[in-house]
mmCIF file of C-alpha atoms in Angstrom:
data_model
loop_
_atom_site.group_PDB
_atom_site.id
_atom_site.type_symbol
_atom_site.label_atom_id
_atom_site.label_comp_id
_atom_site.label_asym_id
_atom_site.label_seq_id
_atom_site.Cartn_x
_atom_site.Cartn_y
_atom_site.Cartn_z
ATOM 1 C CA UNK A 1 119.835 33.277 -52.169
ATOM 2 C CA UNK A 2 120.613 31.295 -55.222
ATOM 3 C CA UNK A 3 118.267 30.828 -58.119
ATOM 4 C CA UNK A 4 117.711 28.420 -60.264
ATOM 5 C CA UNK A 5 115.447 27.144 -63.604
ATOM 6 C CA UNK A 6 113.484 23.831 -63.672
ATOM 7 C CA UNK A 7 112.137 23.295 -67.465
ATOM 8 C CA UNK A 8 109.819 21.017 -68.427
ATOM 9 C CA UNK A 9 110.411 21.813 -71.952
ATOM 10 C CA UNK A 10 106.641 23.087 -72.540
ATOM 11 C CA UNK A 11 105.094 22.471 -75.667
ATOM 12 C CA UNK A 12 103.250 25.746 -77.396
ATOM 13 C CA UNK A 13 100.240 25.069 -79.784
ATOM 14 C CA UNK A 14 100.972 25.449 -83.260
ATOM 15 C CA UNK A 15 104.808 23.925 -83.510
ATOM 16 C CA UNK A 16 106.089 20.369 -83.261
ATOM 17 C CA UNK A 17 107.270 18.658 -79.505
ATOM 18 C CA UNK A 18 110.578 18.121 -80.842
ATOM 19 C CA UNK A 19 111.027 21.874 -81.341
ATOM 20 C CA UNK A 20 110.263 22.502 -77.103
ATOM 21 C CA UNK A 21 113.342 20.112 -76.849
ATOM 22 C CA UNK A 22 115.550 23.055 -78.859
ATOM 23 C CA UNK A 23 114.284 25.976 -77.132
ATOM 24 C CA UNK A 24 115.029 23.709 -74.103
ATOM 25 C CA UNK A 25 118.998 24.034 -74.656
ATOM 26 C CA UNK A 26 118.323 28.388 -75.635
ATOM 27 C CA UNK A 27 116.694 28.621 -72.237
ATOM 28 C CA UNK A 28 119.485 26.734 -70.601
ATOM 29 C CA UNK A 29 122.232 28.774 -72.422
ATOM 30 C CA UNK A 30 119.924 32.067 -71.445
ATOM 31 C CA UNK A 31 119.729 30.871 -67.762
ATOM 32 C CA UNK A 32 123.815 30.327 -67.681
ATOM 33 C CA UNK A 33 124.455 33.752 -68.880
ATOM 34 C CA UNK A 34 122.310 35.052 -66.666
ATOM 35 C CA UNK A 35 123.304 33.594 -63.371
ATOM 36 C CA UNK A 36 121.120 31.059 -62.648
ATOM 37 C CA UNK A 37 122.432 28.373 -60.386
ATOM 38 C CA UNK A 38 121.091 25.310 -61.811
ATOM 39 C CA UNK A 39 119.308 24.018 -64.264
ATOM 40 C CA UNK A 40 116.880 20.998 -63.471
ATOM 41 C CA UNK A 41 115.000 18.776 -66.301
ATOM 42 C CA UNK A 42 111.598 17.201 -65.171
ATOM 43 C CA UNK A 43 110.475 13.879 -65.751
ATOM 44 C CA UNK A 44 106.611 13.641 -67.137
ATOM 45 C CA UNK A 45 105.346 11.221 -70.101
ATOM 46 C CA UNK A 46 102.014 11.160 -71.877
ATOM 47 C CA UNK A 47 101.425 15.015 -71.280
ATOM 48 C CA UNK A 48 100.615 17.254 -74.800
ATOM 49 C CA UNK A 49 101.905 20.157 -73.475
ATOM 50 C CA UNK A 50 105.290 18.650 -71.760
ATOM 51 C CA UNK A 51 107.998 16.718 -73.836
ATOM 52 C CA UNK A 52 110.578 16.707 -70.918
ATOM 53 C CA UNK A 53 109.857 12.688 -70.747
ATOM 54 C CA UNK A 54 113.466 11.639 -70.097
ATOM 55 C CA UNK A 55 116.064 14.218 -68.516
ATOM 56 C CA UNK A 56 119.167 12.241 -68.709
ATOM 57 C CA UNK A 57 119.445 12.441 -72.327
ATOM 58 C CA UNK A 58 118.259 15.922 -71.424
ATOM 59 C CA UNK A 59 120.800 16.527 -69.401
ATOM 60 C CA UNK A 60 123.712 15.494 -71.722
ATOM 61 C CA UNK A 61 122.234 18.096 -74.101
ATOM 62 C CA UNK A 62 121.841 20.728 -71.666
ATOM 63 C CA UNK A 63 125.208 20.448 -70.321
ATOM 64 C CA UNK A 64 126.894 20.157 -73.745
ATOM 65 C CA UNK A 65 125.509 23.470 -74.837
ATOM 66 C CA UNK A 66 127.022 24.871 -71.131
ATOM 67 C CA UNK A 67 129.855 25.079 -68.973
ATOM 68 C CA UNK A 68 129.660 26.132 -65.666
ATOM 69 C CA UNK A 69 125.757 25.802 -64.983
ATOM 70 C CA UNK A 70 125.002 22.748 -62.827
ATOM 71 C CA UNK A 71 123.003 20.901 -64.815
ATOM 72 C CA UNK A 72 120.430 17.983 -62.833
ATOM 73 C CA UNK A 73 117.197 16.028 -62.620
ATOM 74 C CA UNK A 74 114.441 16.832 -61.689
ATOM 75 C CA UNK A 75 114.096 14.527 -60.994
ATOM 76 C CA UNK A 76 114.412 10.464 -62.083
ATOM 77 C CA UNK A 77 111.085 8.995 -60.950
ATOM 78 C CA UNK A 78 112.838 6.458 -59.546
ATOM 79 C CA UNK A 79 109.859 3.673 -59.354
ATOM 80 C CA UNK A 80 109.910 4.008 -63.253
ATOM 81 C CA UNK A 81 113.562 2.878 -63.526
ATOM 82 C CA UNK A 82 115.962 0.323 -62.530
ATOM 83 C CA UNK A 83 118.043 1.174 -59.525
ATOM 84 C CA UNK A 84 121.571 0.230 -61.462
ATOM 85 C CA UNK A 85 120.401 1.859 -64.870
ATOM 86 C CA UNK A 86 119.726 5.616 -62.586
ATOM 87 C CA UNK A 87 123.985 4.877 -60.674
ATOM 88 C CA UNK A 88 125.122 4.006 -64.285
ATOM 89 C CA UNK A 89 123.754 6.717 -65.907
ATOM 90 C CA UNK A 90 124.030 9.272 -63.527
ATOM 91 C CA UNK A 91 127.657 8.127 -63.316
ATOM 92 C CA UNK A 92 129.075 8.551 -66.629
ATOM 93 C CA UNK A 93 126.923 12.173 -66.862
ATOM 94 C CA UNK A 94 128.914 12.618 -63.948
ATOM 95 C CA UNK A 95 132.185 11.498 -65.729
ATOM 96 C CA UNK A 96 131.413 13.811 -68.710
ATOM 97 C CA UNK A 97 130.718 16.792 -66.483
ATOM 98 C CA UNK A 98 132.974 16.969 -63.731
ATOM 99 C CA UNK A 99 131.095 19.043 -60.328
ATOM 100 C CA UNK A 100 128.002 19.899 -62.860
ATOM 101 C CA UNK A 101 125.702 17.154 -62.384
ATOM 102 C CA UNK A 102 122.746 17.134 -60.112
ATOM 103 C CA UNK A 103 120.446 13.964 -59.266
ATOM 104 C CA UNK A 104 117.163 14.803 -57.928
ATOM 105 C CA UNK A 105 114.980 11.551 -57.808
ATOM 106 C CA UNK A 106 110.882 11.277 -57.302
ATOM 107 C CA UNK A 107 108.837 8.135 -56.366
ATOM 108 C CA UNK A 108 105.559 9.718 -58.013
ATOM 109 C CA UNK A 109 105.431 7.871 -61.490
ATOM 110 C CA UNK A 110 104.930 11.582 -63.235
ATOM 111 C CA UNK A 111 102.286 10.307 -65.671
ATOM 112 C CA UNK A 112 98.879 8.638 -65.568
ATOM 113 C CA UNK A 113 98.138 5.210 -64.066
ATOM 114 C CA UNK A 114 97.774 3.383 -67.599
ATOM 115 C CA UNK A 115 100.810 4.995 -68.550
ATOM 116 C CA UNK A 116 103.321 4.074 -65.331
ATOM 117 C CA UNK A 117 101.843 0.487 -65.879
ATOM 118 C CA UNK A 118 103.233 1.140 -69.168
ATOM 119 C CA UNK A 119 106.624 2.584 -67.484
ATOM 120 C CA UNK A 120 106.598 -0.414 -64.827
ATOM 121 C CA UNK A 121 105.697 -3.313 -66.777
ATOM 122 C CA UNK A 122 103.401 -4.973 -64.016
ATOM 123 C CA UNK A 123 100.559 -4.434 -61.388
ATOM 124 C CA UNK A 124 102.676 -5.348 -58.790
ATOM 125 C CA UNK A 125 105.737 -2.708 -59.116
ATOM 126 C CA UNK A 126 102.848 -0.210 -59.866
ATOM 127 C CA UNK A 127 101.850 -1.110 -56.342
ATOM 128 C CA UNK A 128 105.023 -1.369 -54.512
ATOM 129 C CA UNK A 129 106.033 1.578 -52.447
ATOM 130 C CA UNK A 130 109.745 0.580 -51.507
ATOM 131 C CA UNK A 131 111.857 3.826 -52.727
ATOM 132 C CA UNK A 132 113.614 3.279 -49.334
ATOM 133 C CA UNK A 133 114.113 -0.444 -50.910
ATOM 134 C CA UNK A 134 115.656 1.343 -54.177
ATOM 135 C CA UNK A 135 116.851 4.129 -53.240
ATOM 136 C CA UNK A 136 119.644 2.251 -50.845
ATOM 137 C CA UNK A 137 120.033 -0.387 -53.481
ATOM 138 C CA UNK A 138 120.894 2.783 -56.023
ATOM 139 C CA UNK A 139 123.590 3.341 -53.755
ATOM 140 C CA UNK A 140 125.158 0.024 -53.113
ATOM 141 C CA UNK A 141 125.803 -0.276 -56.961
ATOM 142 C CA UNK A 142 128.476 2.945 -56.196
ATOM 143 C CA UNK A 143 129.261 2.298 -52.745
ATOM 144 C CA UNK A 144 129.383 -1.557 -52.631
ATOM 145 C CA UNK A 145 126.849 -4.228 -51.653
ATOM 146 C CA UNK A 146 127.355 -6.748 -48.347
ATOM 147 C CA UNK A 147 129.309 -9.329 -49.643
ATOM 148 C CA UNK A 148 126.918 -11.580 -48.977
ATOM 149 C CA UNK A 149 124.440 -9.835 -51.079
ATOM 150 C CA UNK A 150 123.875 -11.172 -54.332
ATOM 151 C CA UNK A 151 124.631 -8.266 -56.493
ATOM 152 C CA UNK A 152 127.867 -7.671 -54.791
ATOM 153 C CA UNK A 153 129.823 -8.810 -57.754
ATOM 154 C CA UNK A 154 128.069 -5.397 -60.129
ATOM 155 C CA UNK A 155 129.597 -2.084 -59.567
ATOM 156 C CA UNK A 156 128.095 1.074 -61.775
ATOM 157 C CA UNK A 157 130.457 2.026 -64.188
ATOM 158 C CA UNK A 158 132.819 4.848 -64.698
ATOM 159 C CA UNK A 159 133.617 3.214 -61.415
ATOM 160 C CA UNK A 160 135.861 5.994 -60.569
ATOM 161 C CA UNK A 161 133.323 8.581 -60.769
ATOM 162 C CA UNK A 162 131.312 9.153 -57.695
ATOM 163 C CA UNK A 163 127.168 9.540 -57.364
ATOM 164 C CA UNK A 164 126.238 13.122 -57.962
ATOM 165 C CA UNK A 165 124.924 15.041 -54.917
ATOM 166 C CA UNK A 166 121.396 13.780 -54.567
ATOM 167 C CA UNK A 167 117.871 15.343 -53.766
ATOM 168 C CA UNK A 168 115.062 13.774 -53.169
ATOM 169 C CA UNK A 169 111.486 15.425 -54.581
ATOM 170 C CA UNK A 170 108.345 15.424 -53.014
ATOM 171 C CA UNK A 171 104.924 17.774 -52.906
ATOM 172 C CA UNK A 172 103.690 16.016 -49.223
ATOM 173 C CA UNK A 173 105.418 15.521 -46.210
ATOM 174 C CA UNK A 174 106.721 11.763 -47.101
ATOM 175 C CA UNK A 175 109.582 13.517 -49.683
ATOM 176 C CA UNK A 176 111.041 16.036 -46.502
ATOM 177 C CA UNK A 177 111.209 12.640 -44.264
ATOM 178 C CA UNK A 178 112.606 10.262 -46.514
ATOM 179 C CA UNK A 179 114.899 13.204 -47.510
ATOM 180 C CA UNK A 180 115.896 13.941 -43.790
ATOM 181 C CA UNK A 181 116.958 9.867 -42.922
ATOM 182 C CA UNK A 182 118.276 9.494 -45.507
ATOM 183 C CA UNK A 183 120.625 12.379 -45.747
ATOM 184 C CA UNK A 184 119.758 13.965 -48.746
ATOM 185 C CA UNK A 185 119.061 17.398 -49.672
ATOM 186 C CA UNK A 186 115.573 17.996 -50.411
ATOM 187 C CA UNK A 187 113.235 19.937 -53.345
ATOM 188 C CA UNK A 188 109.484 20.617 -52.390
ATOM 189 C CA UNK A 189 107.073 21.214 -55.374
ATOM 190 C CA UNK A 190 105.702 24.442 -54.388
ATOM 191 C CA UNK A 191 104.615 25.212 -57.816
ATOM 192 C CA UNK A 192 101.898 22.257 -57.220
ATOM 193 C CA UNK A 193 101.924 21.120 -53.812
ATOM 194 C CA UNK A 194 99.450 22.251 -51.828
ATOM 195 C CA UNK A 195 100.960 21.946 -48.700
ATOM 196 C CA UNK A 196 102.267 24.740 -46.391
ATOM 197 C CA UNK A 197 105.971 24.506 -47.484
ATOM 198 C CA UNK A 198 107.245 26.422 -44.195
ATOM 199 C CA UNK A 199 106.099 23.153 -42.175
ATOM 200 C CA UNK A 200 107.178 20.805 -45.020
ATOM 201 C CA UNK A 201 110.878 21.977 -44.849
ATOM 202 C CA UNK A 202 110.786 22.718 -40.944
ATOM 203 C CA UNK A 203 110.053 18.858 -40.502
ATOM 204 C CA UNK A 204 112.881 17.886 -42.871
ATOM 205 C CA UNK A 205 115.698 19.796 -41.031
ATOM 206 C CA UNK A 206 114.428 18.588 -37.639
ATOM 207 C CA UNK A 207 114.537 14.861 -38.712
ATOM 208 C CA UNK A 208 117.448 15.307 -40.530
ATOM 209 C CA UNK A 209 120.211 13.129 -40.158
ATOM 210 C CA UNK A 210 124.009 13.686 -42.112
ATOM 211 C CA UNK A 211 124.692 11.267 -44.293
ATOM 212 C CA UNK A 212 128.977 10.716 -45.391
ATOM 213 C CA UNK A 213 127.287 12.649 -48.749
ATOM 214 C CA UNK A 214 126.151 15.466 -46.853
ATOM 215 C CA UNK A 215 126.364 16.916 -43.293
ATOM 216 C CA UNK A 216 123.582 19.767 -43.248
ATOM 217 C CA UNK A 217 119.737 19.893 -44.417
ATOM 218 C CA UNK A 218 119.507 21.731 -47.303
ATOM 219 C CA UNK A 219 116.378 22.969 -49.050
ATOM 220 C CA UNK A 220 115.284 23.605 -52.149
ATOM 221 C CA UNK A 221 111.686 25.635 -52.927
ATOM 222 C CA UNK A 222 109.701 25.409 -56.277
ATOM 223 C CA UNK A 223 107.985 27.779 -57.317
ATOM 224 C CA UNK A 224 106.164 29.184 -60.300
ATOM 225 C CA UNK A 225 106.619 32.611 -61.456
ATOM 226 C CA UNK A 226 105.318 34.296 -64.796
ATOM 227 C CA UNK A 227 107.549 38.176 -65.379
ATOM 228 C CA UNK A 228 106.334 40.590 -67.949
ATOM 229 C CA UNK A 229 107.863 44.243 -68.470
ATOM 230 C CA UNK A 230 104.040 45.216 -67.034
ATOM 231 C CA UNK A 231 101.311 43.830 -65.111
ATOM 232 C CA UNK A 232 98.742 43.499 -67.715
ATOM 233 C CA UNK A 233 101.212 41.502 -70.345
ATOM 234 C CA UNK A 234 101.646 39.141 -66.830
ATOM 235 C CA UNK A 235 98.182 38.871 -66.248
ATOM 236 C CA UNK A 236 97.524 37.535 -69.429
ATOM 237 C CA UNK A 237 100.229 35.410 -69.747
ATOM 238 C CA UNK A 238 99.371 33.773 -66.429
ATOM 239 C CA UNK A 239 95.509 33.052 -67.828
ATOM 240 C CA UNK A 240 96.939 30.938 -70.280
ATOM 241 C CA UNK A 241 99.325 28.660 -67.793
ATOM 242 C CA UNK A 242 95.745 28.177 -66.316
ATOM 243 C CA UNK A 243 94.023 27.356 -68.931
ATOM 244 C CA UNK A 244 96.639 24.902 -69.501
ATOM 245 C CA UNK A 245 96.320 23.797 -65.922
ATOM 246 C CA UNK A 246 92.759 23.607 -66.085
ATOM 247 C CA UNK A 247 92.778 21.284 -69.040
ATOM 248 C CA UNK A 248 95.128 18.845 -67.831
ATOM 249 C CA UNK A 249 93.283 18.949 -64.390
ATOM 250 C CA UNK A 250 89.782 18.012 -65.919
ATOM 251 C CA UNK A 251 91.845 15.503 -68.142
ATOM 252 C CA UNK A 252 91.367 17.426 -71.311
ATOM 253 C CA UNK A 253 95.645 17.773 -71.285
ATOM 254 C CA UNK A 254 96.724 19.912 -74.873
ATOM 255 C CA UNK A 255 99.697 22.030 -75.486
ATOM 256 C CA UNK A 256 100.382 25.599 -74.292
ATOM 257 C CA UNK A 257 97.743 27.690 -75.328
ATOM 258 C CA UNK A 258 98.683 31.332 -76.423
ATOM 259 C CA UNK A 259 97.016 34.193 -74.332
ATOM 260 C CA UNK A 260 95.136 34.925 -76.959
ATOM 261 C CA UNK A 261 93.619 31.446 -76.872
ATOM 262 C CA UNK A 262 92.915 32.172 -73.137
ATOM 263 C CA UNK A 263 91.210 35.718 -73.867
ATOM 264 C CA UNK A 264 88.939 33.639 -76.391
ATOM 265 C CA UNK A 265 88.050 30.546 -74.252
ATOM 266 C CA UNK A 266 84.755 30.478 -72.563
ATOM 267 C CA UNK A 267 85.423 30.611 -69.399
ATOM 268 C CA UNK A 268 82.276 28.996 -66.790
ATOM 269 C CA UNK A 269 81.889 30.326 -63.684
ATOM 270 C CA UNK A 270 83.230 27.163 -62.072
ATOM 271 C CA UNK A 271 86.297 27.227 -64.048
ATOM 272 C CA UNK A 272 87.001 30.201 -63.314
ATOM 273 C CA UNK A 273 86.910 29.976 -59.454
ATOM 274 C CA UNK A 274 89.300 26.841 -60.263
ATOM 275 C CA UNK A 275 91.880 29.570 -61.785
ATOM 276 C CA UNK A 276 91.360 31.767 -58.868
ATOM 277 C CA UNK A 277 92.454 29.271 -56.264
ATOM 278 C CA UNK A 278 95.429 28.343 -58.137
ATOM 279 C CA UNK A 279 96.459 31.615 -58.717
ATOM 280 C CA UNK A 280 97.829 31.524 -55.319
ATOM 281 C CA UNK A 281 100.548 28.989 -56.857
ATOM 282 C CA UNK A 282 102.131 31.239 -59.273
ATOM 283 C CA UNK A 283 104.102 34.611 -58.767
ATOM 284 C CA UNK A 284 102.811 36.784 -61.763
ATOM 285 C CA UNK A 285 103.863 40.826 -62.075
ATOM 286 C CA UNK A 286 106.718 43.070 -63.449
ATOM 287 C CA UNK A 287 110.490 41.574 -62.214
ATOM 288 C CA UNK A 288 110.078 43.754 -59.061
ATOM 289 C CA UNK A 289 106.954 42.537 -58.116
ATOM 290 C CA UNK A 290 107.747 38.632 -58.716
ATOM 291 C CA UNK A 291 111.335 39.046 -56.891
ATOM 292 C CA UNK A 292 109.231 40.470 -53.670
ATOM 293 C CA UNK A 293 106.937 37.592 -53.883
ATOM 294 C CA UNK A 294 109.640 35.167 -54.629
ATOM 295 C CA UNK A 295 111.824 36.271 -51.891
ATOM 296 C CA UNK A 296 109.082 36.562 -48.887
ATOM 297 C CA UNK A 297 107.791 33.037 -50.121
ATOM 298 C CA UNK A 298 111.566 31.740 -50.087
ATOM 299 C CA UNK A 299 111.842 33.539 -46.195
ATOM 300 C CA UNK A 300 108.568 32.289 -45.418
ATOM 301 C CA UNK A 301 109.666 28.298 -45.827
ATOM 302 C CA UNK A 302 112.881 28.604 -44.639
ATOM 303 C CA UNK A 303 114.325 27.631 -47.877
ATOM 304 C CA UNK A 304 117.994 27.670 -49.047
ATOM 305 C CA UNK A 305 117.604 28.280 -52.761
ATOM 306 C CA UNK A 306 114.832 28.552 -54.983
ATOM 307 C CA UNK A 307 114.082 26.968 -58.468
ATOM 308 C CA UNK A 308 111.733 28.514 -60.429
ATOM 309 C CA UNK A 309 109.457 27.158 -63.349
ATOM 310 C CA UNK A 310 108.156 29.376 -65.759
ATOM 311 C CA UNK A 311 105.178 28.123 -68.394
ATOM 312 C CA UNK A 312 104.703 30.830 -71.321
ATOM 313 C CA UNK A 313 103.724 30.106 -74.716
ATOM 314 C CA UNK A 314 106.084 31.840 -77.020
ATOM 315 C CA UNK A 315 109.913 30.758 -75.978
ATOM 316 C CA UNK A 316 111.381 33.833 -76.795
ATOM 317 C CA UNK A 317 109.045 35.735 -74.148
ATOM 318 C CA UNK A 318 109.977 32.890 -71.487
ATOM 319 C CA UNK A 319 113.500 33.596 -72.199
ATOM 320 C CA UNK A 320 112.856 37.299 -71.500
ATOM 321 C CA UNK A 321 110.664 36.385 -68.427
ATOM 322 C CA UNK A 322 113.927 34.521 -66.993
ATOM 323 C CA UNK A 323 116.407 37.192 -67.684
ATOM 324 C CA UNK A 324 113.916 39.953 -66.136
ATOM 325 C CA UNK A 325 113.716 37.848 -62.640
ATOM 326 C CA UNK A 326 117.209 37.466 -62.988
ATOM 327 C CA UNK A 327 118.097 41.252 -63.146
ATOM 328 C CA UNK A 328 115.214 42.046 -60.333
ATOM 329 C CA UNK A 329 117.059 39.387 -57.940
ATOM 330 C CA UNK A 330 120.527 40.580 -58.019
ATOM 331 C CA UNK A 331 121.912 37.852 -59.849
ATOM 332 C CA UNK A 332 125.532 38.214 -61.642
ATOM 333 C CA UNK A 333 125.488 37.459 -65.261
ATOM 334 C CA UNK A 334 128.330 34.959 -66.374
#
């Protein structure tokens, strides 16, 4: 099964957010040489501890430092962005990097409400829930409008360059249907969602209908996963993802806190039943461990490929987290 990275480019305490953007492109270059399938930027804004706000410059970068990667969103909140801006841009990424580009798109705004009014400009496209709407309009700028329509005249330029393959996102069931008419392939956020992904997927391949794009379902499962050499180096790496969880959750958001920073912190009772229920989310262990967990999760869903997101303070040990998973799952290095 292939395997693949999503980054959010995670901000550690103690060094500057532009500096998650570099290790960004060294985790990407790790990730090629080490077989990884893809590589997926997220979009999220007004988050400390995440500086991945805009993945199609991200993208460029990423795919200038590689070469035979595939290199994607995900995804493009789409709500957050004009329909023609996402076919243009996606277009000429497409045009740089021939058969390497990926467009996964969201309709979640990825941020705070005060912030996606800040995205979206008014109370009333914060409201609106037409991705359908934008989604086909997306499209049309590639694929041509009714003539009749009034933006029949604007075409997405390179016009020569098809859309990338396109996924659509979700953590609830709307993502899998919207995914399934519409023909996409389709990405559930297992490292967050908190639905059972096996019924998730199953509905998406039953309402699934082939598209000229694409013929078969095809499924995508997120998941997080935190590899150390030993279980006790895991174990404390995965107390400070929560830690960071559990401050963005009770809207106290900061960067990546080191595990020592978790050791220290004074854990309540309450907070730390919170950790224990999300613990579920996140494959922790030594690289044999995490690929069992990995793999019976992946079986479990019914999932075609699986892209994994890995939170860990210092870059170099996130790096090292990657290329353990990779060498417990089989993959070829490049």
């Amino acid at each position: 099964m292939p395997l693949s990275v999503l980054d959010l480019s995670p901000v550690p305490t103690g060094t500057k957010p532009s500096e998650a953007l570099h290790e960004t492109l060294e985790l990407a270059k790790t990730a090629e040489a080490a077989g990884y399938h893809r590589f997926w930027l997220a979009e999220h804004h007004n988050i400390p501890s995440v500086a991945s706000s805009t993945p199609e410059v991200m993208i460029a970068a990423v795919a200038g430092v590689t070469s035979t990667i595939r290199v994607g969103a995900g995804g493009i909140m789409l709500p957050n962005h004009s329909p023609l801006k996402v076919a243009e841009t996606f277009r000429v990424l497409a045009g740089l990097h021939p058969g390497r580009i990926d467009l996964g798109l969201g309709r979640a705004p990825g941020t705070d409400q005060r912030t996606a009014l800040a995205l979206r400009r008014s109370r009333e496209a914060l409201a609106a829930d037409d991705f359908p709407d934008q989604y086909a309009e997306m499209r049309a700028y590639a694929e041509g409008f009714p003539a009749d329509h009034p933006f029949a005249p604007i075409t997405a330029q390179p016009s020569d360059v098809p859309l990338p393959p396109v996924w659509i996102l979700g953590s609830s069931t709307y993502g899998g249907q919207a995914a399934a008419i519409l023909g996409t392939g389709f990405a559930y956020a297992g490292h967050f969602g908190t639905l059972d992904p096996t019924a998730v997927i199953a509905k998406y391949r039953e309402l699934f209908q082939p598209s000229p794009e694409q013929r078969e379902p095809h499924a995508i499962l997120a998941l997080a996963a935190i590899v150390a050499e030993t279980e006790e180096r895991a174990e404390q790496l995965a107390l400070a993802n929560a830690l960071s969880i559990l401050r963005l959750r009770s809207g106290r958001p900061g960067p990546m806190p080191s595990p020592e920073e978790a050791a220290a912190y004074p854990w309540s009772e309450g907070e730390k039943a919170a950790v224990e229920e999300w613990s579920g989310l996140v494959s922790v262990g030594t690289p044999d461990q995490v690929a069992a967990d990995l793999g019976r999760r992946a079986n479990k869903a019914g999932a075609d490929e699986l892209i994994i997101t890995t939170s860990i303070h210092d870059p170099a040990e996130r790096r090292h987290s990657y290329n353990l998973l990779a060498e417990a799952w089989g993959l070829k290095p490049r």
